[in-house]
mmCIF file of C-alpha atoms in Angstrom:
data_model
loop_
_atom_site.group_PDB
_atom_site.id
_atom_site.type_symbol
_atom_site.label_atom_id
_atom_site.label_comp_id
_atom_site.label_asym_id
_atom_site.label_seq_id
_atom_site.Cartn_x
_atom_site.Cartn_y
_atom_site.Cartn_z
ATOM 1 C CA UNK A 172 -16.826 7.987 13.505
ATOM 2 C CA UNK A 173 -19.518 7.930 10.797
ATOM 3 C CA UNK A 174 -21.301 4.632 10.358
ATOM 4 C CA UNK A 175 -22.003 3.179 6.876
ATOM 5 C CA UNK A 176 -25.613 3.064 5.686
ATOM 6 C CA UNK A 177 -27.523 -0.049 6.737
ATOM 7 C CA UNK A 178 -28.244 -2.390 3.833
ATOM 8 C CA UNK A 179 -25.767 -0.622 1.552
ATOM 9 C CA UNK A 180 -25.055 -2.234 -1.832
ATOM 10 C CA UNK A 181 -21.512 -3.279 -2.725
ATOM 11 C CA UNK A 182 -21.082 -0.161 -4.859
ATOM 12 C CA UNK A 183 -22.254 2.241 -2.157
ATOM 13 C CA UNK A 184 -20.203 0.369 0.470
ATOM 14 C CA UNK A 185 -17.109 0.807 -1.698
ATOM 15 C CA UNK A 186 -17.873 4.504 -2.114
ATOM 16 C CA UNK A 187 -18.418 4.862 1.639
ATOM 17 C CA UNK A 188 -15.074 3.210 2.358
ATOM 18 C CA UNK A 189 -13.378 5.495 -0.147
ATOM 19 C CA UNK A 190 -14.749 8.596 1.575
ATOM 20 C CA UNK A 191 -13.902 7.281 5.058
ATOM 21 C CA UNK A 192 -10.310 6.549 4.096
ATOM 22 C CA UNK A 193 -9.952 9.919 2.401
ATOM 23 C CA UNK A 194 -11.134 11.702 5.551
ATOM 24 C CA UNK A 195 -8.652 9.792 7.721
ATOM 25 C CA UNK A 196 -5.595 9.928 5.480
ATOM 26 C CA UNK A 197 -6.054 13.023 3.294
ATOM 27 C CA UNK A 198 -3.097 14.952 4.716
ATOM 28 C CA UNK A 199 -0.799 12.103 5.772
ATOM 29 C CA UNK A 200 -0.820 13.148 9.440
ATOM 30 C CA UNK A 201 -1.935 9.712 10.689
ATOM 31 C CA UNK A 202 0.772 7.960 8.695
ATOM 32 C CA UNK A 203 3.484 10.373 9.828
ATOM 33 C CA UNK A 204 2.412 9.720 13.415
ATOM 34 C CA UNK A 205 3.374 6.049 13.264
ATOM 35 C CA UNK A 206 5.986 5.387 10.563
ATOM 36 C CA UNK A 207 8.912 5.928 12.952
ATOM 37 C CA UNK A 208 7.495 3.507 15.513
ATOM 38 C CA UNK A 209 9.741 0.381 15.585
ATOM 39 C CA UNK A 210 6.809 -1.833 14.528
ATOM 40 C CA UNK A 211 6.270 0.074 11.298
ATOM 41 C CA UNK A 212 9.906 1.003 10.763
ATOM 42 C CA UNK A 213 10.843 -2.689 10.613
ATOM 43 C CA UNK A 214 7.836 -3.530 8.422
ATOM 44 C CA UNK A 215 8.712 -0.800 5.952
ATOM 45 C CA UNK A 216 12.405 -1.730 5.900
ATOM 46 C CA UNK A 217 11.685 -5.422 5.230
ATOM 47 C CA UNK A 218 9.289 -4.550 2.411
ATOM 48 C CA UNK A 219 11.724 -2.088 0.842
ATOM 49 C CA UNK A 220 14.515 -4.680 0.948
ATOM 50 C CA UNK A 221 12.328 -7.271 -0.784
ATOM 51 C CA UNK A 222 11.669 -4.770 -3.572
ATOM 52 C CA UNK A 223 15.287 -3.664 -3.927
ATOM 53 C CA UNK A 224 16.530 -7.267 -4.006
ATOM 54 C CA UNK A 225 13.783 -8.678 -6.230
ATOM 55 C CA UNK A 226 13.083 -6.123 -8.966
ATOM 56 C CA UNK A 227 14.829 -6.789 -12.278
ATOM 57 C CA UNK A 228 14.917 -4.733 -15.463
ATOM 58 C CA UNK A 229 14.852 -1.004 -15.989
ATOM 59 C CA UNK A 230 11.128 -0.357 -15.979
ATOM 60 C CA UNK A 231 9.666 1.937 -13.303
ATOM 61 C CA UNK A 232 8.659 0.784 -9.838
ATOM 62 C CA UNK A 233 5.286 1.911 -8.474
ATOM 63 C CA UNK A 234 4.476 2.454 -4.803
ATOM 64 C CA UNK A 235 0.697 2.355 -4.502
ATOM 65 C CA UNK A 236 -0.786 4.148 -1.500
ATOM 66 C CA UNK A 237 2.534 5.749 -0.593
ATOM 67 C CA UNK A 238 1.174 8.261 1.943
ATOM 68 C CA UNK A 239 3.459 11.171 2.849
ATOM 69 C CA UNK A 240 6.676 9.105 3.042
ATOM 70 C CA UNK A 241 7.669 6.509 0.481
ATOM 71 C CA UNK A 242 9.160 3.258 1.737
ATOM 72 C CA UNK A 243 11.594 3.138 -1.179
ATOM 73 C CA UNK A 244 14.914 4.820 -1.835
ATOM 74 C CA UNK A 245 15.063 5.691 -5.564
ATOM 75 C CA UNK A 246 18.838 5.248 -5.517
ATOM 76 C CA UNK A 247 18.421 1.523 -4.723
ATOM 77 C CA UNK A 248 16.115 0.800 -7.670
ATOM 78 C CA UNK A 249 17.175 -0.206 -11.201
ATOM 79 C CA UNK A 250 14.535 2.094 -12.717
ATOM 80 C CA UNK A 251 12.514 5.228 -11.923
ATOM 81 C CA UNK A 252 10.209 5.414 -8.896
ATOM 82 C CA UNK A 253 6.575 6.447 -9.216
ATOM 83 C CA UNK A 254 4.548 7.164 -6.058
ATOM 84 C CA UNK A 255 0.739 7.098 -6.077
ATOM 85 C CA UNK A 256 -1.924 8.039 -3.564
ATOM 86 C CA UNK A 257 -5.454 9.440 -3.571
ATOM 87 C CA UNK A 258 -4.487 12.179 -1.086
ATOM 88 C CA UNK A 259 -2.899 15.103 -2.927
ATOM 89 C CA UNK A 260 -1.434 16.698 0.203
ATOM 90 C CA UNK A 261 0.254 13.454 1.261
ATOM 91 C CA UNK A 262 1.448 12.904 -2.301
ATOM 92 C CA UNK A 263 3.169 16.279 -2.461
ATOM 93 C CA UNK A 264 4.900 15.484 0.826
ATOM 94 C CA UNK A 265 6.018 12.081 -0.509
ATOM 95 C CA UNK A 266 7.624 13.730 -3.517
ATOM 96 C CA UNK A 267 9.344 16.276 -1.277
ATOM 97 C CA UNK A 268 10.731 13.643 1.119
ATOM 98 C CA UNK A 269 12.038 11.661 -1.884
ATOM 99 C CA UNK A 270 14.092 14.694 -2.856
ATOM 100 C CA UNK A 271 12.107 15.204 -6.035
ATOM 101 C CA UNK A 272 13.344 11.854 -7.396
ATOM 102 C CA UNK A 273 9.872 10.252 -7.441
ATOM 103 C CA UNK A 274 7.117 10.931 -9.978
ATOM 104 C CA UNK A 275 3.784 11.543 -8.167
ATOM 105 C CA UNK A 276 0.445 10.301 -9.504
ATOM 106 C CA UNK A 277 -2.894 11.010 -7.829
ATOM 107 C CA UNK A 278 -5.247 8.046 -8.204
ATOM 108 C CA UNK A 279 -7.872 5.927 -6.471
ATOM 109 C CA UNK A 280 -6.657 2.350 -5.996
ATOM 110 C CA UNK A 281 -10.240 1.031 -5.827
ATOM 111 C CA UNK A 282 -10.674 1.924 -9.514
ATOM 112 C CA UNK A 283 -8.814 0.779 -12.627
ATOM 113 C CA UNK A 284 -5.200 1.919 -12.443
ATOM 114 C CA UNK A 285 -4.402 4.570 -15.090
ATOM 115 C CA UNK A 286 -1.381 2.741 -16.504
ATOM 116 C CA UNK A 287 -0.793 0.597 -19.545
ATOM 117 C CA UNK A 288 -0.484 -3.159 -19.202
ATOM 118 C CA UNK A 289 3.059 -4.241 -18.327
ATOM 119 C CA UNK A 290 4.245 -0.766 -17.315
ATOM 120 C CA UNK A 291 6.186 -1.653 -14.145
ATOM 121 C CA UNK A 292 9.003 -3.949 -13.079
ATOM 122 C CA UNK A 293 7.846 -3.812 -9.449
ATOM 123 C CA UNK A 294 4.932 -2.673 -7.353
ATOM 124 C CA UNK A 295 4.887 -2.038 -3.609
ATOM 125 C CA UNK A 296 1.737 -1.423 -1.608
ATOM 126 C CA UNK A 297 1.819 -1.077 2.169
ATOM 127 C CA UNK A 298 -1.160 -1.338 4.504
ATOM 128 C CA UNK A 299 -3.654 -0.769 1.676
ATOM 129 C CA UNK A 300 -5.275 -4.071 0.753
ATOM 130 C CA UNK A 301 -7.105 -4.346 4.098
ATOM 131 C CA UNK A 302 -8.852 -1.033 3.350
ATOM 132 C CA UNK A 303 -10.508 -1.981 0.030
ATOM 133 C CA UNK A 304 -13.855 -3.664 -0.516
ATOM 134 C CA UNK A 305 -12.637 -5.896 -3.370
ATOM 135 C CA UNK A 306 -8.999 -6.915 -2.784
ATOM 136 C CA UNK A 307 -8.981 -9.424 -5.649
ATOM 137 C CA UNK A 308 -9.898 -6.683 -8.136
ATOM 138 C CA UNK A 309 -7.077 -4.534 -6.751
ATOM 139 C CA UNK A 310 -4.562 -7.378 -7.072
ATOM 140 C CA UNK A 311 -5.704 -8.159 -10.617
ATOM 141 C CA UNK A 312 -5.039 -4.564 -11.556
ATOM 142 C CA UNK A 313 -1.603 -4.836 -9.930
ATOM 143 C CA UNK A 314 -1.031 -7.976 -11.991
ATOM 144 C CA UNK A 315 -2.087 -6.204 -15.195
ATOM 145 C CA UNK A 316 0.230 -3.206 -14.815
ATOM 146 C CA UNK A 317 3.237 -5.375 -13.923
ATOM 147 C CA UNK A 318 5.446 -6.646 -16.723
ATOM 148 C CA UNK A 319 5.852 -10.428 -17.053
ATOM 149 C CA UNK A 320 8.170 -11.457 -14.238
ATOM 150 C CA UNK A 321 7.314 -8.282 -12.335
ATOM 151 C CA UNK A 322 7.491 -8.285 -8.547
ATOM 152 C CA UNK A 323 4.683 -7.394 -6.157
ATOM 153 C CA UNK A 324 5.440 -6.705 -2.491
ATOM 154 C CA UNK A 325 2.615 -5.904 -0.112
ATOM 155 C CA UNK A 326 2.180 -5.535 3.611
ATOM 156 C CA UNK A 327 -0.969 -5.926 5.683
ATOM 157 C CA UNK A 328 -1.765 -6.450 9.377
ATOM 158 C CA UNK A 329 -1.972 -10.096 10.424
ATOM 159 C CA UNK A 330 -5.372 -11.280 11.640
ATOM 160 C CA UNK A 331 -3.815 -14.334 13.327
ATOM 161 C CA UNK A 332 -1.019 -13.052 15.546
ATOM 162 C CA UNK A 333 0.111 -15.408 18.280
ATOM 163 C CA UNK A 334 -1.690 -13.415 20.984
ATOM 164 C CA UNK A 335 -4.917 -13.166 18.979
ATOM 165 C CA UNK A 336 -4.899 -16.903 18.272
ATOM 166 C CA UNK A 337 -4.815 -17.679 21.966
ATOM 167 C CA UNK A 338 -7.340 -14.969 22.824
ATOM 168 C CA UNK A 339 -9.773 -16.374 20.239
ATOM 169 C CA UNK A 340 -9.808 -19.689 22.115
ATOM 170 C CA UNK A 341 -11.330 -17.790 25.058
ATOM 171 C CA UNK A 342 -13.954 -16.064 22.929
ATOM 172 C CA UNK A 343 -12.149 -12.749 22.407
ATOM 173 C CA UNK A 344 -12.163 -11.240 18.921
ATOM 174 C CA UNK A 345 -8.870 -10.532 17.152
ATOM 175 C CA UNK A 346 -7.753 -6.914 17.367
ATOM 176 C CA UNK A 347 -8.010 -6.403 13.616
ATOM 177 C CA UNK A 348 -11.805 -6.815 13.562
ATOM 178 C CA UNK A 349 -12.602 -4.326 16.334
ATOM 179 C CA UNK A 350 -15.220 -1.895 14.902
ATOM 180 C CA UNK A 351 -14.734 0.457 17.876
ATOM 181 C CA UNK A 352 -10.989 0.952 17.407
ATOM 182 C CA UNK A 353 -10.073 4.530 16.390
ATOM 183 C CA UNK A 354 -8.560 3.466 13.050
ATOM 184 C CA UNK A 355 -8.787 -0.341 12.736
ATOM 185 C CA UNK A 356 -12.491 0.014 11.940
ATOM 186 C CA UNK A 357 -11.300 1.024 8.457
ATOM 187 C CA UNK A 358 -9.669 -2.409 8.018
ATOM 188 C CA UNK A 359 -12.513 -4.200 6.288
ATOM 189 C CA UNK A 360 -10.548 -7.132 4.774
ATOM 190 C CA UNK A 361 -8.181 -8.687 7.345
ATOM 191 C CA UNK A 362 -5.816 -11.455 6.218
ATOM 192 C CA UNK A 363 -3.941 -14.436 7.555
ATOM 193 C CA UNK A 364 -0.814 -15.683 5.785
ATOM 194 C CA UNK A 365 -2.646 -18.610 4.175
ATOM 195 C CA UNK A 366 -5.549 -16.448 2.993
ATOM 196 C CA UNK A 367 -3.146 -13.910 1.526
ATOM 197 C CA UNK A 368 -1.438 -16.631 -0.520
ATOM 198 C CA UNK A 369 -4.831 -17.897 -1.783
ATOM 199 C CA UNK A 370 -5.956 -14.420 -2.820
ATOM 200 C CA UNK A 371 -2.674 -13.739 -4.602
ATOM 201 C CA UNK A 372 -2.969 -16.984 -6.580
ATOM 202 C CA UNK A 373 -6.563 -16.125 -7.469
ATOM 203 C CA UNK A 374 -5.303 -12.834 -8.913
ATOM 204 C CA UNK A 375 -2.683 -14.629 -11.021
ATOM 205 C CA UNK A 376 0.430 -14.222 -8.852
ATOM 206 C CA UNK A 377 2.962 -16.795 -7.732
ATOM 207 C CA UNK A 378 3.654 -16.198 -3.996
ATOM 208 C CA UNK A 379 7.372 -16.249 -3.226
ATOM 209 C CA UNK A 380 7.833 -15.457 0.457
ATOM 210 C CA UNK A 381 6.074 -14.303 3.607
ATOM 211 C CA UNK A 382 8.000 -12.211 6.107
ATOM 212 C CA UNK A 383 7.019 -10.385 9.283
ATOM 213 C CA UNK A 384 8.328 -7.529 11.404
ATOM 214 C CA UNK A 385 8.132 -9.130 14.846
ATOM 215 C CA UNK A 386 6.147 -11.544 16.980
ATOM 216 C CA UNK A 387 4.810 -9.635 19.940
ATOM 217 C CA UNK A 388 2.951 -10.094 23.193
ATOM 218 C CA UNK A 389 1.238 -7.217 24.961
ATOM 219 C CA UNK A 390 1.606 -7.356 28.735
ATOM 220 C CA UNK A 391 -1.236 -6.260 31.068
ATOM 221 C CA UNK A 392 0.413 -2.885 31.696
ATOM 222 C CA UNK A 393 0.495 -2.112 27.968
ATOM 223 C CA UNK A 394 4.186 -2.871 27.373
ATOM 224 C CA UNK A 395 5.052 -5.011 24.356
ATOM 225 C CA UNK A 396 7.553 -7.872 24.415
ATOM 226 C CA UNK A 397 8.721 -8.592 20.865
ATOM 227 C CA UNK A 398 10.988 -11.007 19.030
ATOM 228 C CA UNK A 399 12.510 -10.583 15.564
ATOM 229 C CA UNK A 400 13.860 -14.150 15.690
ATOM 230 C CA UNK A 401 10.379 -15.637 16.076
ATOM 231 C CA UNK A 402 9.177 -13.454 13.223
ATOM 232 C CA UNK A 403 11.854 -14.986 10.983
ATOM 233 C CA UNK A 404 11.044 -18.531 12.090
ATOM 234 C CA UNK A 405 7.232 -18.215 12.096
ATOM 235 C CA UNK A 406 6.131 -15.114 10.142
ATOM 236 C CA UNK A 407 2.502 -16.275 10.196
ATOM 237 C CA UNK A 408 2.439 -15.437 13.924
ATOM 238 C CA UNK A 409 3.824 -11.927 13.521
ATOM 239 C CA UNK A 410 2.135 -8.566 13.700
ATOM 240 C CA UNK A 411 2.470 -7.648 10.040
ATOM 241 C CA UNK A 412 2.488 -9.860 6.946
ATOM 242 C CA UNK A 413 5.024 -8.808 4.325
ATOM 243 C CA UNK A 414 4.552 -10.815 1.153
ATOM 244 C CA UNK A 415 6.483 -11.009 -2.107
ATOM 245 C CA UNK A 416 4.857 -12.479 -5.226
ATOM 246 C CA UNK A 417 5.683 -12.489 -8.895
ATOM 247 C CA UNK A 418 3.716 -12.238 -12.090
ATOM 248 C CA UNK A 419 4.649 -15.289 -14.139
ATOM 249 C CA UNK A 420 6.192 -14.820 -17.579
ATOM 250 C CA UNK A 421 3.602 -16.821 -19.496
ATOM 251 C CA UNK A 422 0.332 -16.085 -17.689
ATOM 252 C CA UNK A 423 -2.060 -13.382 -18.955
ATOM 253 C CA UNK A 424 -3.759 -11.107 -16.459
ATOM 254 C CA UNK A 425 -7.086 -12.422 -15.133
ATOM 255 C CA UNK A 426 -10.153 -10.534 -16.284
ATOM 256 C CA UNK A 427 -10.622 -7.373 -14.245
ATOM 257 C CA UNK A 428 -14.123 -6.319 -13.236
ATOM 258 C CA UNK A 429 -15.166 -3.011 -14.761
ATOM 259 C CA UNK A 430 -14.445 -0.116 -12.416
ATOM 260 C CA UNK A 431 -18.082 0.941 -12.334
ATOM 261 C CA UNK A 432 -18.985 -2.382 -10.747
ATOM 262 C CA UNK A 433 -16.478 -2.150 -7.879
#
């Protein structure tokens, strides 16, 4: 694991994070290793259902940071599906697994998105926002490329799971901020449900719903005990936050910082 330079500026820190993420996810192998795990399978299914049920109109739907396997079934969408990632190898695999029914675009989500304002009816991004240095800038770009009334669905690990809340009372750090973890060290912007709502409003969105995959408790032997019912009743305690938000019909996009300053 390569450490970032000490005293790095915001621009160099963003560039460092970009390189670190590219090294970890360039071929999609890490993503393929976990997407069939029940934790992620439920997360992805809940997010995909929110998109399929909430997108209106015939404009395209964009999945940002799709990795090698899109969460969306093009047949369930009212318009075309576009999949985007910075990793070309993973992107080719995503197009293949979608049966050629998804249009691939190679891009860097930490820069201005290469789409016209109001291009999409929906936008899905899974497990991406925690990896970027400036999440508000990312969300403002998502807001810009969505049409008025467009739907955003995003997922991100929850900083305040029920087990982490109790552990914090005894001086133990939440799992999501462990700099020694083999991949969580790349999660530089962890979120709670309330913080996610605040950030979405700051970027111009109207939050609609928070969902979760399951509420879990890890036993001393490593086995997980999980509950889908608790996740439905108290999603803010769950392992993953799955949030739906909408761009309002009458609100212009907030000013987006120039890409060279991110």
